[in-house]
Tab-separated table of C-alpha atoms in Angstrom:
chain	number	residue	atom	x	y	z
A	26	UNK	CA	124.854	-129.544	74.907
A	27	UNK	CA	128.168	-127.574	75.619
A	28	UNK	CA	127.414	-124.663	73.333
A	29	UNK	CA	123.530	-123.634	75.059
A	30	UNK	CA	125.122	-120.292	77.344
A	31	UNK	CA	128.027	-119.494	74.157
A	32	UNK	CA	125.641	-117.323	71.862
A	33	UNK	CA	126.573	-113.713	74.526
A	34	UNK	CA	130.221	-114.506	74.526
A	35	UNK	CA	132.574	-112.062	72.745
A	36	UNK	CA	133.204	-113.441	69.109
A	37	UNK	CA	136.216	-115.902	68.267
A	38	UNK	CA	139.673	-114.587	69.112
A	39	UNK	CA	142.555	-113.393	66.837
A	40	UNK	CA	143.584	-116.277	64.991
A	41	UNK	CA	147.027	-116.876	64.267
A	42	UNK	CA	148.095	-117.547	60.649
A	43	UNK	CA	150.255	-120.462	59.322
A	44	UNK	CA	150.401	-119.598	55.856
A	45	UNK	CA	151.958	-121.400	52.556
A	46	UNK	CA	153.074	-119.360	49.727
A	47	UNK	CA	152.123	-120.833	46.142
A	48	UNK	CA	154.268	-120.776	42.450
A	49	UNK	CA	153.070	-118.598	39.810
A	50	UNK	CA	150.098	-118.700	37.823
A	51	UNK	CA	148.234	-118.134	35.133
A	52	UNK	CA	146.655	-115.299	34.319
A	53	UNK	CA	143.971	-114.680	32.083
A	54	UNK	CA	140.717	-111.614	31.608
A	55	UNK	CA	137.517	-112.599	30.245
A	56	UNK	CA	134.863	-110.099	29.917
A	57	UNK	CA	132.210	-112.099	32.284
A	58	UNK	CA	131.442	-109.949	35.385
A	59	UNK	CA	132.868	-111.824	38.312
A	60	UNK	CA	129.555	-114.181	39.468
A	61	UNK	CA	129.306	-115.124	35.608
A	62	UNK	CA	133.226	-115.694	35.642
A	63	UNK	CA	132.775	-118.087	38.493
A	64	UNK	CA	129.596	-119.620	37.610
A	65	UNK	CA	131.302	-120.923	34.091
A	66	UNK	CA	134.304	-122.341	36.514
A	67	UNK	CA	131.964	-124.338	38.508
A	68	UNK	CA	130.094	-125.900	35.311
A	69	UNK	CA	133.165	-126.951	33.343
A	70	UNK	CA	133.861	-128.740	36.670
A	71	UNK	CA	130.949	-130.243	36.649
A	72	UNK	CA	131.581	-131.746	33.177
A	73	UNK	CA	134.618	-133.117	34.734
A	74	UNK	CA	132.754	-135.188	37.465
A	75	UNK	CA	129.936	-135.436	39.722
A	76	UNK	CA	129.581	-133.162	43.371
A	77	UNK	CA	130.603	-135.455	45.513
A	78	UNK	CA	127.270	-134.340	47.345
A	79	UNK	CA	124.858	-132.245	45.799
A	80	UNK	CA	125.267	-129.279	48.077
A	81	UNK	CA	128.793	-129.220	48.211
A	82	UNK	CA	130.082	-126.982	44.953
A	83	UNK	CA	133.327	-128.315	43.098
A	84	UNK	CA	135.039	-124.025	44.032
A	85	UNK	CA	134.772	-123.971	47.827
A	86	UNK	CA	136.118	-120.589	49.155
A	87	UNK	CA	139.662	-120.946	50.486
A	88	UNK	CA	142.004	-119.131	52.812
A	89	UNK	CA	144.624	-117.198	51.392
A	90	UNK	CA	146.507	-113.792	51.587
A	91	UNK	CA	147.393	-111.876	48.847
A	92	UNK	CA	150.623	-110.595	48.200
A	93	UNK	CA	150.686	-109.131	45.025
A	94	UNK	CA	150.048	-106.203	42.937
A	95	UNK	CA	146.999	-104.660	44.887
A	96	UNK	CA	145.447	-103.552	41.751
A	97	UNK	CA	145.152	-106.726	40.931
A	98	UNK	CA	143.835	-108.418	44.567
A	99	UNK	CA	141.214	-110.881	44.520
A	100	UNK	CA	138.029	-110.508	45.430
A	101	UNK	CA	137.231	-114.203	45.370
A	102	UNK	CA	139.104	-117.010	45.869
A	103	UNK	CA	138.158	-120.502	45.825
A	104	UNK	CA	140.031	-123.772	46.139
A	105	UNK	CA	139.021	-126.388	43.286
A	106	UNK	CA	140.376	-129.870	41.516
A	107	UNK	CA	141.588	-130.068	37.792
A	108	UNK	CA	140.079	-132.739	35.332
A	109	UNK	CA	142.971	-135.088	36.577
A	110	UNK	CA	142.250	-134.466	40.372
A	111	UNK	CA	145.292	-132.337	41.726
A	112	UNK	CA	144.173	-128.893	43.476
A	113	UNK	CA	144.036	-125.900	41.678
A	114	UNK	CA	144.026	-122.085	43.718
A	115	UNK	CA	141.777	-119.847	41.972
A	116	UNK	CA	141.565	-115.931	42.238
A	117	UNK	CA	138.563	-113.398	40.602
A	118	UNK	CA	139.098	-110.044	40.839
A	119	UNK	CA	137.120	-107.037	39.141
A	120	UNK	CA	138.793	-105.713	36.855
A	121	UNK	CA	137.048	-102.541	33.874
A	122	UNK	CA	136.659	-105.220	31.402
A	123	UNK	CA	134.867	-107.404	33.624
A	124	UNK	CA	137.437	-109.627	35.853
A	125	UNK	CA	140.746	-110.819	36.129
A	126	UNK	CA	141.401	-114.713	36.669
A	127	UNK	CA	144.493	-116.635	38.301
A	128	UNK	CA	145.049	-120.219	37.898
A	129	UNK	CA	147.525	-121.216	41.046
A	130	UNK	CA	148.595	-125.379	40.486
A	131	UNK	CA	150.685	-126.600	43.394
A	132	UNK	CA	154.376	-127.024	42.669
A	133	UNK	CA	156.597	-124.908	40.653
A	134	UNK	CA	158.144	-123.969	37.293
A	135	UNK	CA	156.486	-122.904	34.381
A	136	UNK	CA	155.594	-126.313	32.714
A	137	UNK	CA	152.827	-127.293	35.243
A	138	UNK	CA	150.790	-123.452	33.932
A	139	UNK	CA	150.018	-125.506	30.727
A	140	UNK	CA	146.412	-126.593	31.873
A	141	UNK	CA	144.131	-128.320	29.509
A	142	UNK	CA	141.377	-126.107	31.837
A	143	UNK	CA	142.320	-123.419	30.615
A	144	UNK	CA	141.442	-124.474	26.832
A	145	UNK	CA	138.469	-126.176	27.997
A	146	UNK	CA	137.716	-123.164	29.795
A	147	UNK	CA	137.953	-120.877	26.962
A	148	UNK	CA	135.665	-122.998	25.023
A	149	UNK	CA	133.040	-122.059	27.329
A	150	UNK	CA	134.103	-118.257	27.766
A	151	UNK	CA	134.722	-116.670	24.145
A	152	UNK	CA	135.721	-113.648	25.788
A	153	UNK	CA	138.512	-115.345	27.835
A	154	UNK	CA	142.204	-113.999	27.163
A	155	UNK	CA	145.488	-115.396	28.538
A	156	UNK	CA	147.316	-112.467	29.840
A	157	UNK	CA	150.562	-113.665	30.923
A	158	UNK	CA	151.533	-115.147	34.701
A	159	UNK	CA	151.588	-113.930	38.538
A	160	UNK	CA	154.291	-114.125	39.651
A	161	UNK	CA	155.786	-116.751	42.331
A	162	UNK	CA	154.589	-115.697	45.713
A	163	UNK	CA	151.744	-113.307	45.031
A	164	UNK	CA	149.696	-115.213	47.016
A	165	UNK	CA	149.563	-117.853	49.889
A	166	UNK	CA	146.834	-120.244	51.101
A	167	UNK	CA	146.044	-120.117	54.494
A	168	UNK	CA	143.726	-121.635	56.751
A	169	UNK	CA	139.804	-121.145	55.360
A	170	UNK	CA	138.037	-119.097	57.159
A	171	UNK	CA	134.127	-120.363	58.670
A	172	UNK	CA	131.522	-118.438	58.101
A	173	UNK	CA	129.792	-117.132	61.520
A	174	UNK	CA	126.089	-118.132	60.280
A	175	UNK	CA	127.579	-121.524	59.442
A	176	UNK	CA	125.647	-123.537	62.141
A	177	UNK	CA	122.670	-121.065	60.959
A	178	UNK	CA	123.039	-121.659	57.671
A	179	UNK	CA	122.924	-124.961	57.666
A	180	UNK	CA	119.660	-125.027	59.657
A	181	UNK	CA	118.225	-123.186	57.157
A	182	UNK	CA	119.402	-124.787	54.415
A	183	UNK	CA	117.898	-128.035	56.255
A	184	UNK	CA	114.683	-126.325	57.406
A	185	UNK	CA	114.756	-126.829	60.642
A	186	UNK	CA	113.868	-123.827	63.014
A	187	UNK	CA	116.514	-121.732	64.667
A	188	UNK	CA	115.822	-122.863	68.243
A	189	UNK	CA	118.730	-122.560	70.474
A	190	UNK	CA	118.625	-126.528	71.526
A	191	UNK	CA	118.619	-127.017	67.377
A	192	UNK	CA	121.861	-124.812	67.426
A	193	UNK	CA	123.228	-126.323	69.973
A	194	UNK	CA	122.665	-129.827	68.791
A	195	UNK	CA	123.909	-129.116	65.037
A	196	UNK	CA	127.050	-127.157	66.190
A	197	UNK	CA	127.849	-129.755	68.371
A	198	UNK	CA	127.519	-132.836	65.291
A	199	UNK	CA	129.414	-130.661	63.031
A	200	UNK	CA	132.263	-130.268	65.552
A	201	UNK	CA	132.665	-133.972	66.442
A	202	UNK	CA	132.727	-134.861	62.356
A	203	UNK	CA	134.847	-131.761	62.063
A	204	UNK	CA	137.278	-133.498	64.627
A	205	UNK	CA	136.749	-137.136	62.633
A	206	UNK	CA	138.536	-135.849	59.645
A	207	UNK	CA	141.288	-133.690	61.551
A	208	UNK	CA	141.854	-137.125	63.553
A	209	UNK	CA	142.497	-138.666	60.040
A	210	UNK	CA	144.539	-136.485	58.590
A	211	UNK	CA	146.611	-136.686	61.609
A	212	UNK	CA	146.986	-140.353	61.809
A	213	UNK	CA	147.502	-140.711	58.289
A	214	UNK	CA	150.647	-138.241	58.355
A	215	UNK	CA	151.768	-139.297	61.873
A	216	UNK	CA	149.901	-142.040	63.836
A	217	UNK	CA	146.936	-143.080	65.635
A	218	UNK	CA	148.344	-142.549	68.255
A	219	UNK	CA	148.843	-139.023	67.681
A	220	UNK	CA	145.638	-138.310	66.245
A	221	UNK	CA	144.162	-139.856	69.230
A	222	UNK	CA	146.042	-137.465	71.497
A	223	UNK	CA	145.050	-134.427	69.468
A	224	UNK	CA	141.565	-135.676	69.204
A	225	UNK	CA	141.419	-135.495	73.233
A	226	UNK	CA	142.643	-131.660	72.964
A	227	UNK	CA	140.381	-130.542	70.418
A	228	UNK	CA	137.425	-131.809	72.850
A	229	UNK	CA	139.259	-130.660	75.796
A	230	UNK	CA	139.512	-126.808	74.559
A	231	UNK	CA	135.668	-127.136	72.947
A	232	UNK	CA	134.368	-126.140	76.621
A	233	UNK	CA	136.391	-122.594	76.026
A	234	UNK	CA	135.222	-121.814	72.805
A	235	UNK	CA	133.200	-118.600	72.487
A	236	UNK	CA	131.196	-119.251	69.825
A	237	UNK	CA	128.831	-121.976	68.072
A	238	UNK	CA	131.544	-121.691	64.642
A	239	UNK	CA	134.980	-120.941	66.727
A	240	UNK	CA	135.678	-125.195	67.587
A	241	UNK	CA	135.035	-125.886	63.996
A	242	UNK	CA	137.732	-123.196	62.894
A	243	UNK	CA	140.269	-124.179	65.982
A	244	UNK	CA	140.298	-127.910	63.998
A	245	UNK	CA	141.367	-126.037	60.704
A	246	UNK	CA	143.503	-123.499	62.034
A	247	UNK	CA	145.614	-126.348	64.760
A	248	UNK	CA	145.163	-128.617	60.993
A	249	UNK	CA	147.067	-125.565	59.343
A	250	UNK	CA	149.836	-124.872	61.962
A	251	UNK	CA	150.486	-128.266	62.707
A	252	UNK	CA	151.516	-129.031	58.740
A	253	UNK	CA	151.052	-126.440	56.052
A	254	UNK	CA	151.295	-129.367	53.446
A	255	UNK	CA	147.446	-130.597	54.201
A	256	UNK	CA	146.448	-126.693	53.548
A	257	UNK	CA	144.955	-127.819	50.336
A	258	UNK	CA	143.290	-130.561	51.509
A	259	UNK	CA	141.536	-129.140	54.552
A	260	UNK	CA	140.236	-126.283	52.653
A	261	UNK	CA	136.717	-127.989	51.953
A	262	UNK	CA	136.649	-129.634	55.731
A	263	UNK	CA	133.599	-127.229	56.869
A	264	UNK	CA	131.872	-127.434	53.798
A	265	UNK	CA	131.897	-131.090	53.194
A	266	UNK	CA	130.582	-132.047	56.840
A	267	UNK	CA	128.002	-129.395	56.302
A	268	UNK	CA	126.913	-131.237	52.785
A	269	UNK	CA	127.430	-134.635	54.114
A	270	UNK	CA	124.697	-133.709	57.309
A	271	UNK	CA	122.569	-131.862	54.134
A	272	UNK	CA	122.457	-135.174	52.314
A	273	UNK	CA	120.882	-136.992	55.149
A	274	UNK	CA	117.928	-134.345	55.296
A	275	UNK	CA	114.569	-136.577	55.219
A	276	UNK	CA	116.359	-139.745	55.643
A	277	UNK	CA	114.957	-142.488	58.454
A	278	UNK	CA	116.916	-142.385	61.464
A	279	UNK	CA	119.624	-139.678	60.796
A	280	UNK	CA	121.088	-137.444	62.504
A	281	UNK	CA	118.224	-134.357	62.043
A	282	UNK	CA	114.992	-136.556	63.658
A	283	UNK	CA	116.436	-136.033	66.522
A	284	UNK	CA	115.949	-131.583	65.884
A	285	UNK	CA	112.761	-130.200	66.610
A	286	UNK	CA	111.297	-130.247	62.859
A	287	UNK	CA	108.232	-127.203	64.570
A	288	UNK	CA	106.984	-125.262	61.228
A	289	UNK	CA	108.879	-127.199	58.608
């Protein structure tokens, strides 16, 4: 149980960012307030296809810095998949009519802003207006950032009590599967080899980390230095260990009988 004397150390260190700057997008208002806005997102997804586990939401919050008009700055941002499956970027922000949308697809030019989301998404919305385009650049997705009360979080989303051996034993499971996928996407791109090697070093530098969250964002952040290309795909990593552990809740001989279940 490395992570029993962490919970006094000084919080995670200044990360350092390996950002990837996007094409334009589209922009559109729609008179939803911003929860509503996203809320209608998430269900047309969900008439594209199925969570691919129930507590793991089809917009995930992604990393990303904004570098456009700060009138218009997002204050949401979540990373998603179109009907057909390729990653879509997309940004809420408040606006007086209610909020401000921006579709980012990967790639460039202005024939890929022709969504068929955005009509099914107006079918939903009435009130939703296309508005024109960011520009190329105004934003850039980074590495996502993990939640401090994610170990927390997901003991409570569990059940479980907030005992510090619990903590310990959670932050610990999600680290190692949190290392799992890094090791693939490594060894896909280069070879096993070399996701065995940086395997090693992720559990070398675990001992050093601070806090019960700070390994689980050193996997994402070396993930995001090491090739900005997989910064779309690794933008769901924290979130779809945690839902993947959340799934196995109640289930003979998983991971959480070995927690103390006291009070649940």
């Amino acid at each position: 149980m490395g992570l029993f004397s962490r919970r006094e150390k000084p919080s995670r260190p200044t990360r350092a960012v390996s950002p990837a700057m996007l094409g334009s997008g589209r922009k559109l208002t729609s008179s939803l307030p911003l929860g509503n806005a996203v809320q209608c997102l998430e269900d047309l997804m969900d008439s594209y296809r199925n969570r691919k586990y129930p507590a793991l939401p089809h917009l995930v919050p992604a990393g990303h810095i904004w570098h456009g008009d700060p009138a218009e700055a997002p204050a949401a941002v979540y990373a998603s998949e179109d009907q057909a499956g390729d990653f879509l970027l997309l940004t809420f922000a408040r606006s007086g009519r209610g909020t401000l949308l921006g579709v980012f697809p990967l790639g460039s030019g202005p024939a890929r802003l022709n969504l068929p989301l955005i009509g099914n998404l107006k079918t939903r919305d009435g009130s939703l207006s296309s508005v024109g385009t960011f520009p190329e650049g105004s934003i850039a997705l980074a590495a996502p950032t993990v939640p401090d009360s994610f170990v927390e979080d997901t003991l409570t989303a569990a059940g479980y009590p907030h005992t510090v051996e619990n903590l310990a034993r959670l932050a610990d499971r999600l680290f190692t599967m949190t290392v799992t996928k890094g090791y693939q996407f490594v060894s896909n791109i280069e070879s096993e080899a070399a996701g065995r090697r940086q395997s090693a070093a992720w559990q070398q530098r675990f001992e050093d980390c601070a806090t019960l969250v700070e390994p689980l964002q050193m996997v994402v952040d070396d993930l995001a230095a090491w090739n900005t290309g997989c910064l779309p795909y690794i933008q769901d990593i924290a979130p779809r260990v945690q839902s993947i552990l959340l799934d196995a809740v109640g289930h003979e001989g998983s991971f959480w009988e070995t927690l103390d279940g006291s009070g649940r």
